[in-house]
Coordinates of C-alpha atoms in Angstrom, one line a residue:
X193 CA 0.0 0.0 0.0
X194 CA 1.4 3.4 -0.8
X195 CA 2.2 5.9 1.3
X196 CA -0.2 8.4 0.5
X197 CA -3.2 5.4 0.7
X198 CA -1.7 5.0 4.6
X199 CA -2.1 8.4 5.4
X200 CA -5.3 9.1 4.0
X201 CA -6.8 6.1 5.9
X202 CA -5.5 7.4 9.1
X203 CA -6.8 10.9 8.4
X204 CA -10.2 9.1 7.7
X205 CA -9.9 7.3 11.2
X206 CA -9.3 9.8 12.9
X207 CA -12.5 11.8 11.5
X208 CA -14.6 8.5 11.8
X209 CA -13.5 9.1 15.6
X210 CA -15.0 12.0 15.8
X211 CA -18.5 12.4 14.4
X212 CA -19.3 16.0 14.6
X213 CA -16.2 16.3 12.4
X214 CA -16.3 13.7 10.1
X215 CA -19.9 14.4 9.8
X216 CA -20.2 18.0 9.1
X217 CA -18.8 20.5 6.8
X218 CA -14.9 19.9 8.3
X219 CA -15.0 16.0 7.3
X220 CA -16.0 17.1 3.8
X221 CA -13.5 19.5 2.9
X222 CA -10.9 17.4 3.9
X223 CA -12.0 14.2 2.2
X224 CA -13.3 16.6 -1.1
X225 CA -9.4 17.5 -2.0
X226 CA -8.4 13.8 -3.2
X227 CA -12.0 13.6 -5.4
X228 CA -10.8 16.2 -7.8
X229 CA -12.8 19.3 -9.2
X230 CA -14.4 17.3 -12.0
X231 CA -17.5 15.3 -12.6
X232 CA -16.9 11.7 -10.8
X233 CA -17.9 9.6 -14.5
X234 CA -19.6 9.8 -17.8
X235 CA -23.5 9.8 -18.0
X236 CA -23.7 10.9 -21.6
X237 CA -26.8 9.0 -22.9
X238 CA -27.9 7.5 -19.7
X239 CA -30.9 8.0 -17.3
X240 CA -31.0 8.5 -13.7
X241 CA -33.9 9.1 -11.5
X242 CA -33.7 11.2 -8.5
X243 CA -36.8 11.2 -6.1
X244 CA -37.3 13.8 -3.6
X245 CA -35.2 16.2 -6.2
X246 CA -37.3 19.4 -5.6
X247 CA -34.6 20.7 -2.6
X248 CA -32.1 19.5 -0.8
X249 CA -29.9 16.6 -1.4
X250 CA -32.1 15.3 -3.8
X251 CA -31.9 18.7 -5.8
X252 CA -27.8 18.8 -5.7
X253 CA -27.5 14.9 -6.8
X254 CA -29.7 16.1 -10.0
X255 CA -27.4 18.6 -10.5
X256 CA -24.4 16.4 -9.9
X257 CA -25.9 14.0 -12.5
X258 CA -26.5 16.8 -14.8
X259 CA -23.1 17.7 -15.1
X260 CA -21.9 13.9 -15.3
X261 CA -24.3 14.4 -18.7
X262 CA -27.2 12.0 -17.8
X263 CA -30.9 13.2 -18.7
X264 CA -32.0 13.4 -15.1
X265 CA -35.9 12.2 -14.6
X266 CA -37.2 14.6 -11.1
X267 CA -39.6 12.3 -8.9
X268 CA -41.4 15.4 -7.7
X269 CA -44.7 15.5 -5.6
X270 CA -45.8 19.0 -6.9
X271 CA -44.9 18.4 -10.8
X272 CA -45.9 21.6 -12.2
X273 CA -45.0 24.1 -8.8
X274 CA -41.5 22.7 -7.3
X275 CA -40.8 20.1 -9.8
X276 CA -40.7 22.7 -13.1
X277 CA -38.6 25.4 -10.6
X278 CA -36.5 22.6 -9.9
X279 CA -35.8 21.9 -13.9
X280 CA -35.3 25.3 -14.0
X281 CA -33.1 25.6 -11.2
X282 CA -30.8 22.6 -12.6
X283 CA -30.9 23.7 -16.5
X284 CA -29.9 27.1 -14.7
X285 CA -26.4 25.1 -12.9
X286 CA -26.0 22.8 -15.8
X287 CA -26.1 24.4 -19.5
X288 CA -27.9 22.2 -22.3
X289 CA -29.0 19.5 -18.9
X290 CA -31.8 17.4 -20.4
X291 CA -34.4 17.1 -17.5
X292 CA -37.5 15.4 -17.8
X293 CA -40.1 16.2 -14.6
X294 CA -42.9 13.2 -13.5
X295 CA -45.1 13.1 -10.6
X296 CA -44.1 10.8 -7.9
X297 CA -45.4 10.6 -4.3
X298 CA -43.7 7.2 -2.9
X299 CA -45.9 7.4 -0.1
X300 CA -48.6 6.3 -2.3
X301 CA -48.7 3.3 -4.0
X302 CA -50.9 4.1 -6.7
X303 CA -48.5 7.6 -7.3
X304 CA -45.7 4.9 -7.9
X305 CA -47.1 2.6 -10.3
X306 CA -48.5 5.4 -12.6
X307 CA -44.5 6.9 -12.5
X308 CA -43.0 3.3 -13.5
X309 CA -45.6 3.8 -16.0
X310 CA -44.3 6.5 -17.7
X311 CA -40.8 5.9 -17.1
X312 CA -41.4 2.7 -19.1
X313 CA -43.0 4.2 -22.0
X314 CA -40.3 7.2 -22.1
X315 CA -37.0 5.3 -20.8
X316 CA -36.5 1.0 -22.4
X317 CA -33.5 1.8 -20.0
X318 CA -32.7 3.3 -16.7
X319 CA -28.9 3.4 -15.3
X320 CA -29.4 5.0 -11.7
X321 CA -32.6 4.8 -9.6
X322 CA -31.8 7.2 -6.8
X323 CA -33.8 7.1 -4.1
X324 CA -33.6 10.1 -1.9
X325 CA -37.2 11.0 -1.0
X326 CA -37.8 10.8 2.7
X327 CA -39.9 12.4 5.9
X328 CA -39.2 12.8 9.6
X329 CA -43.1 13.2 11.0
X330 CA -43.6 15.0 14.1
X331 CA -47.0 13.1 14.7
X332 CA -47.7 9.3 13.3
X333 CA -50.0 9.8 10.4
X334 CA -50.9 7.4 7.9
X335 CA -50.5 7.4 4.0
X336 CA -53.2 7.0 1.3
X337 CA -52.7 3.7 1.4
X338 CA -53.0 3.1 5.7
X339 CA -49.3 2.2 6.3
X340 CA -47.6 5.2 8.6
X341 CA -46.1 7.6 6.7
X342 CA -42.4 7.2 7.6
X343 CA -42.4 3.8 6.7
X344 CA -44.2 4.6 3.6
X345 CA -42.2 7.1 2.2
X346 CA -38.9 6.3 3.5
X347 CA -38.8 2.3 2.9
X348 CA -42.5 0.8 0.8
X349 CA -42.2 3.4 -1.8
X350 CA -38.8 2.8 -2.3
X351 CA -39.2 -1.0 -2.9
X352 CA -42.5 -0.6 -4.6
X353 CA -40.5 1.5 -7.0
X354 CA -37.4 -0.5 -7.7
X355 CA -39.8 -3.8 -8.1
X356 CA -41.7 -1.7 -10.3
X357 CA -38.7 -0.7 -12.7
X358 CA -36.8 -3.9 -12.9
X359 CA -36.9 -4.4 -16.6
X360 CA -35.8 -0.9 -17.2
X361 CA -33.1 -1.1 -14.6
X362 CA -31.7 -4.4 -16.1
X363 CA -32.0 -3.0 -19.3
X364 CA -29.4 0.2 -18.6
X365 CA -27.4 -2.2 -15.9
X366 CA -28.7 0.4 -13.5
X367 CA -27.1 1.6 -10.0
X368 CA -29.7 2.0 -7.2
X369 CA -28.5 4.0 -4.4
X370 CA -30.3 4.7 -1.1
X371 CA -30.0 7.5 0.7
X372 CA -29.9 6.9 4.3
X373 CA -29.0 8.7 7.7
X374 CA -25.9 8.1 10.0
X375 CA -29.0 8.0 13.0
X376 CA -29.6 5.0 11.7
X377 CA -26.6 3.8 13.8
X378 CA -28.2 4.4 17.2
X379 CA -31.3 2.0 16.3
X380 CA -31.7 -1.8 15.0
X381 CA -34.3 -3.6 12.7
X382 CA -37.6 -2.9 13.7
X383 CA -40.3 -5.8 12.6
X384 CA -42.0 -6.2 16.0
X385 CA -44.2 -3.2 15.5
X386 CA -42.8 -0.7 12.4
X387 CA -45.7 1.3 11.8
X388 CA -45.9 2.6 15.6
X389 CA -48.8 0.6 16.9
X390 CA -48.1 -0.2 19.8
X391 CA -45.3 2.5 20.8
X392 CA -45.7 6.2 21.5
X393 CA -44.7 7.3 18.8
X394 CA -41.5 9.0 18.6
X395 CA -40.5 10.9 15.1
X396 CA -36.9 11.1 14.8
X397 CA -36.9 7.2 16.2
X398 CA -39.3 6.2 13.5
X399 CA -37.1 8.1 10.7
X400 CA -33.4 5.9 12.1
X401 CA -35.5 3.0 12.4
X402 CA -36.4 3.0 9.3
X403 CA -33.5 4.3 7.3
X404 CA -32.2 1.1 9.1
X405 CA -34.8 -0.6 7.1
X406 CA -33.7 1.5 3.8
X407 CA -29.7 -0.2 4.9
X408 CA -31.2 -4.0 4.9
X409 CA -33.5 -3.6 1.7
X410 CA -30.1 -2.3 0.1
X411 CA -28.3 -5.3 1.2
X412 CA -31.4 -7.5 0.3
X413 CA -31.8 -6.3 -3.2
X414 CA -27.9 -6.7 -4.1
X415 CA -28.3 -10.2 -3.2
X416 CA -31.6 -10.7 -5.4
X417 CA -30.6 -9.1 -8.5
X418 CA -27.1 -9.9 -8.2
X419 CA -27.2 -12.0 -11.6
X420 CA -28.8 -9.3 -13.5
X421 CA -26.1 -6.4 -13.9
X422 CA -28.0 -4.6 -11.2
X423 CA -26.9 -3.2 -8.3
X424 CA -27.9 -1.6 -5.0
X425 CA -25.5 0.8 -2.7
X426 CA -26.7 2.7 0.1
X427 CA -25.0 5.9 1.3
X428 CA -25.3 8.3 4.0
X429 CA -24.4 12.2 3.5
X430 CA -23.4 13.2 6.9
X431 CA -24.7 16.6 8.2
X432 CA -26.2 18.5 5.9
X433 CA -28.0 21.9 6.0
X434 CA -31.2 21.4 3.9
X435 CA -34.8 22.9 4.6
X436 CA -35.8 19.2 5.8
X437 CA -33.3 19.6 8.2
X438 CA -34.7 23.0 9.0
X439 CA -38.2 22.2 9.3
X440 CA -38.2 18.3 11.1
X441 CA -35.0 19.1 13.0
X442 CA -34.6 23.2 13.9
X443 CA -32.9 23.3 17.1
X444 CA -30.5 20.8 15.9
X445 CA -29.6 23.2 12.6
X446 CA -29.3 26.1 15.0
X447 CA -26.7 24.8 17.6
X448 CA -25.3 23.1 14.4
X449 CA -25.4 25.0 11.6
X450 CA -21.5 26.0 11.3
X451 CA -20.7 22.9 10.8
X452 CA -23.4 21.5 8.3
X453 CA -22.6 20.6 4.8
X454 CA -23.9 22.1 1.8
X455 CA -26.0 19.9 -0.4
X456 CA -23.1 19.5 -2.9
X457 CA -21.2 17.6 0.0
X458 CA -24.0 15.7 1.0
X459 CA -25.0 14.7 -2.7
X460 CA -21.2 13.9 -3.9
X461 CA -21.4 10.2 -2.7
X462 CA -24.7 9.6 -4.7
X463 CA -23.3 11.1 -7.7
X464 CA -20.3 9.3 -7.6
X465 CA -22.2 6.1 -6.8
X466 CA -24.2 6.3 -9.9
X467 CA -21.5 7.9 -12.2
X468 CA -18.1 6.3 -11.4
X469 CA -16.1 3.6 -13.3
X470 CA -14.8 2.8 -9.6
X471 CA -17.2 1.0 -8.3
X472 CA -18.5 -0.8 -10.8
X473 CA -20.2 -4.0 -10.2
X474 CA -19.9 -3.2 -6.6
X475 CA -23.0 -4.0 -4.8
X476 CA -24.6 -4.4 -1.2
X477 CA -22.3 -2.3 0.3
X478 CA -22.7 1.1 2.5
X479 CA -20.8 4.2 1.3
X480 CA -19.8 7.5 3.4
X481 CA -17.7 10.0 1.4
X482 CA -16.9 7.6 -1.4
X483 CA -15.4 5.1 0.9
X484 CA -17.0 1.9 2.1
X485 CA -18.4 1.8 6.1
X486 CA -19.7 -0.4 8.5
X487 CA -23.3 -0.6 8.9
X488 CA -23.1 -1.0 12.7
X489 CA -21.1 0.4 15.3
X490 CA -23.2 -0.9 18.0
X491 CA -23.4 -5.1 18.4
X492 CA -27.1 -4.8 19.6
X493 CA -27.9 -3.5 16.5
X494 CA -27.5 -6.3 14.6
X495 CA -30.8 -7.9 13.4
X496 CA -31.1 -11.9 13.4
X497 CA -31.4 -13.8 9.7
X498 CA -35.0 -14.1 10.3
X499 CA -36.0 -11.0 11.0
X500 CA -34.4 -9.7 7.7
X501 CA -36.8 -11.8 6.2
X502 CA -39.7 -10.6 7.5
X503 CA -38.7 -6.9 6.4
X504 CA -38.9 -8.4 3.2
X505 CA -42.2 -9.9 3.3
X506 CA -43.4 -7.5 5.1
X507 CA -42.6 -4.8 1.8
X508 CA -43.9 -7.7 -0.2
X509 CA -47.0 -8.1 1.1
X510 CA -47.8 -4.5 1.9
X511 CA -46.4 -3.3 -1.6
X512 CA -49.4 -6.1 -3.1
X513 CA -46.7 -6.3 -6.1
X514 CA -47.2 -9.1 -8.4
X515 CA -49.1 -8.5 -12.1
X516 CA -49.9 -5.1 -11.8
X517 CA -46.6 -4.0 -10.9
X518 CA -45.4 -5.3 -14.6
X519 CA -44.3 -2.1 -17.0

């Protein structure tokens, strides 16, 4: 191992030590300077789909993808309000960026199937399904479709979408990345009770438990589609200063807030997931500033084989996928 490769790792250790650091703004800026100015690959002629792309994260990954020259597809809520200002917004970063906007809400099941829809009929091929959308709910509340909202937008929707676009994911060898949250280190697998029925419910515990669930699914889908070119990554971004943040988490952002990340920081890792020759083929795996992590730091954590399973069945049977899922 060179040199420069030893020191580098022990810079990272030392960040990893220290979370406020490695998380926030400082972390980035010292990990950014071996990553180089330029776009991480080449998307020319290639589709990705960012959900949750209106602000945000979501909003600098579609950028990021932009410049990388894919025609970015927005997953957007509010098509014709934030959706078109986002275009805008990204055509306005990126000269000549081809950007197509479709309604998605992932907490609704129906809202997912009619986007695979049209993703199928515009795009035989899709090469990165990002999915970034997510909630932290103050309250539990349930989605259209009577499954609590976290759950529904951060994990169903997610699998309900990727089941949905199989055939155009195997037809571009596509990259799914999942965007998930370092709190998800502080909680295990929830299958006992995951929509909150028999806990008080508790907002920012729901949102780690189940971008927990978002880590497993990741796993789980490398696994099941490792013989068709696809493959699944999940990252987390760190601390980032986004109006989510600002609205689910405010006294956080406020003691915070000089050492958040910008979205470009947080987005780089899902970018360079989708985009780079470098990690090609690589699946299953959790990513923190372009460098593979451990997906638990506490042993209690840890969920049991079984209970693995029934996060999948549980998405299965909630999901109700089968021959109406088929674009």
């Amino acid at each position: 191992m060179k040199l420069r490769d030893l020191q580098r790792r022990a810079v990272d250790a030392v960040l990893e030590g220290t979370v406020a650091l490695a998380y926030g703004k400082p972390g980035w800026l010292v990990r950014r300077r071996r990553f180089g100015d330029g776009p991480p690959g080449d998307m020319r002629g290639k589709v990705a789909i960012v959900t949750g792309a209106t602000r945000g994260i979501g909003l600098a990954a579609a950028k990021g993808l932009a410049r990388c020259g894919a025609t970015v597809v927005l997953g957007c809520r509010d098509k014709m309000g934030r959706g078109e200002a986002a275009r805008a917004e990204v055509q306005r970063a990126v000269s000549r960026a081809e950007v197509e906007v479709l309604e998605l809400d992932v907490s609704s099941l129906d809202s997912v199937r009619q986007f695979a829809r049209q993703v199928a009929v515009g795009f035989p091929a899709v090469h990165a399904l990002v999915h970034n959308a997510g909630v932290l709910e103050k309250a539990r509340r349930l989605s259209v479709d009577g499954v609590e909202l976290t759950f529904a937008t951060n994990v169903l929707g997610g699998f309900a979408l990727t089941r949905a676009l199989r055939r155009q994911l195997e037809a571009g060898r596509g990259r799914i990345v999942n965007v998930t949250s370092g709190g998800m280190y502080a909680r295990r697998l929830e299958v006992g009770d995951p929509m909150w029925e028999r806990r008080a419910f508790d907002g920012v515990k729901a949102y780690a438990e189940t971008k927990r669930a978002q880590v497993v699914l990741s796993e789980q889908w490398g696994e099941h589609l490792a013989a068709t070119g696809i493959t699944s990554n999940a990252m987390h971004p760190g601390w980032v200063d986004t109006p989510g943040v600002a609205e689910a988490l405010p006294r956080f952002r406020r003691v915070m807030k000089p050492l958040l990340r910008d979205g470009e920081g947080g987005a780089d890792t899902i970018v360079w997931l989708a985009a780079s020759d470098e990690v090609r083929g690589v699946t299953g795996q959790l990513f923190f500033d372009r460098e593979p992590r451990r997906t638990h730091v506490l042993p209690w954590t840890r969920a049991t084989a079984d209970e693995r399973q029934a996060l999948w069945e549980l998405c299965e049977r909630l999901a109700r996928y089968g021959a109406p899922w088929e674009t």
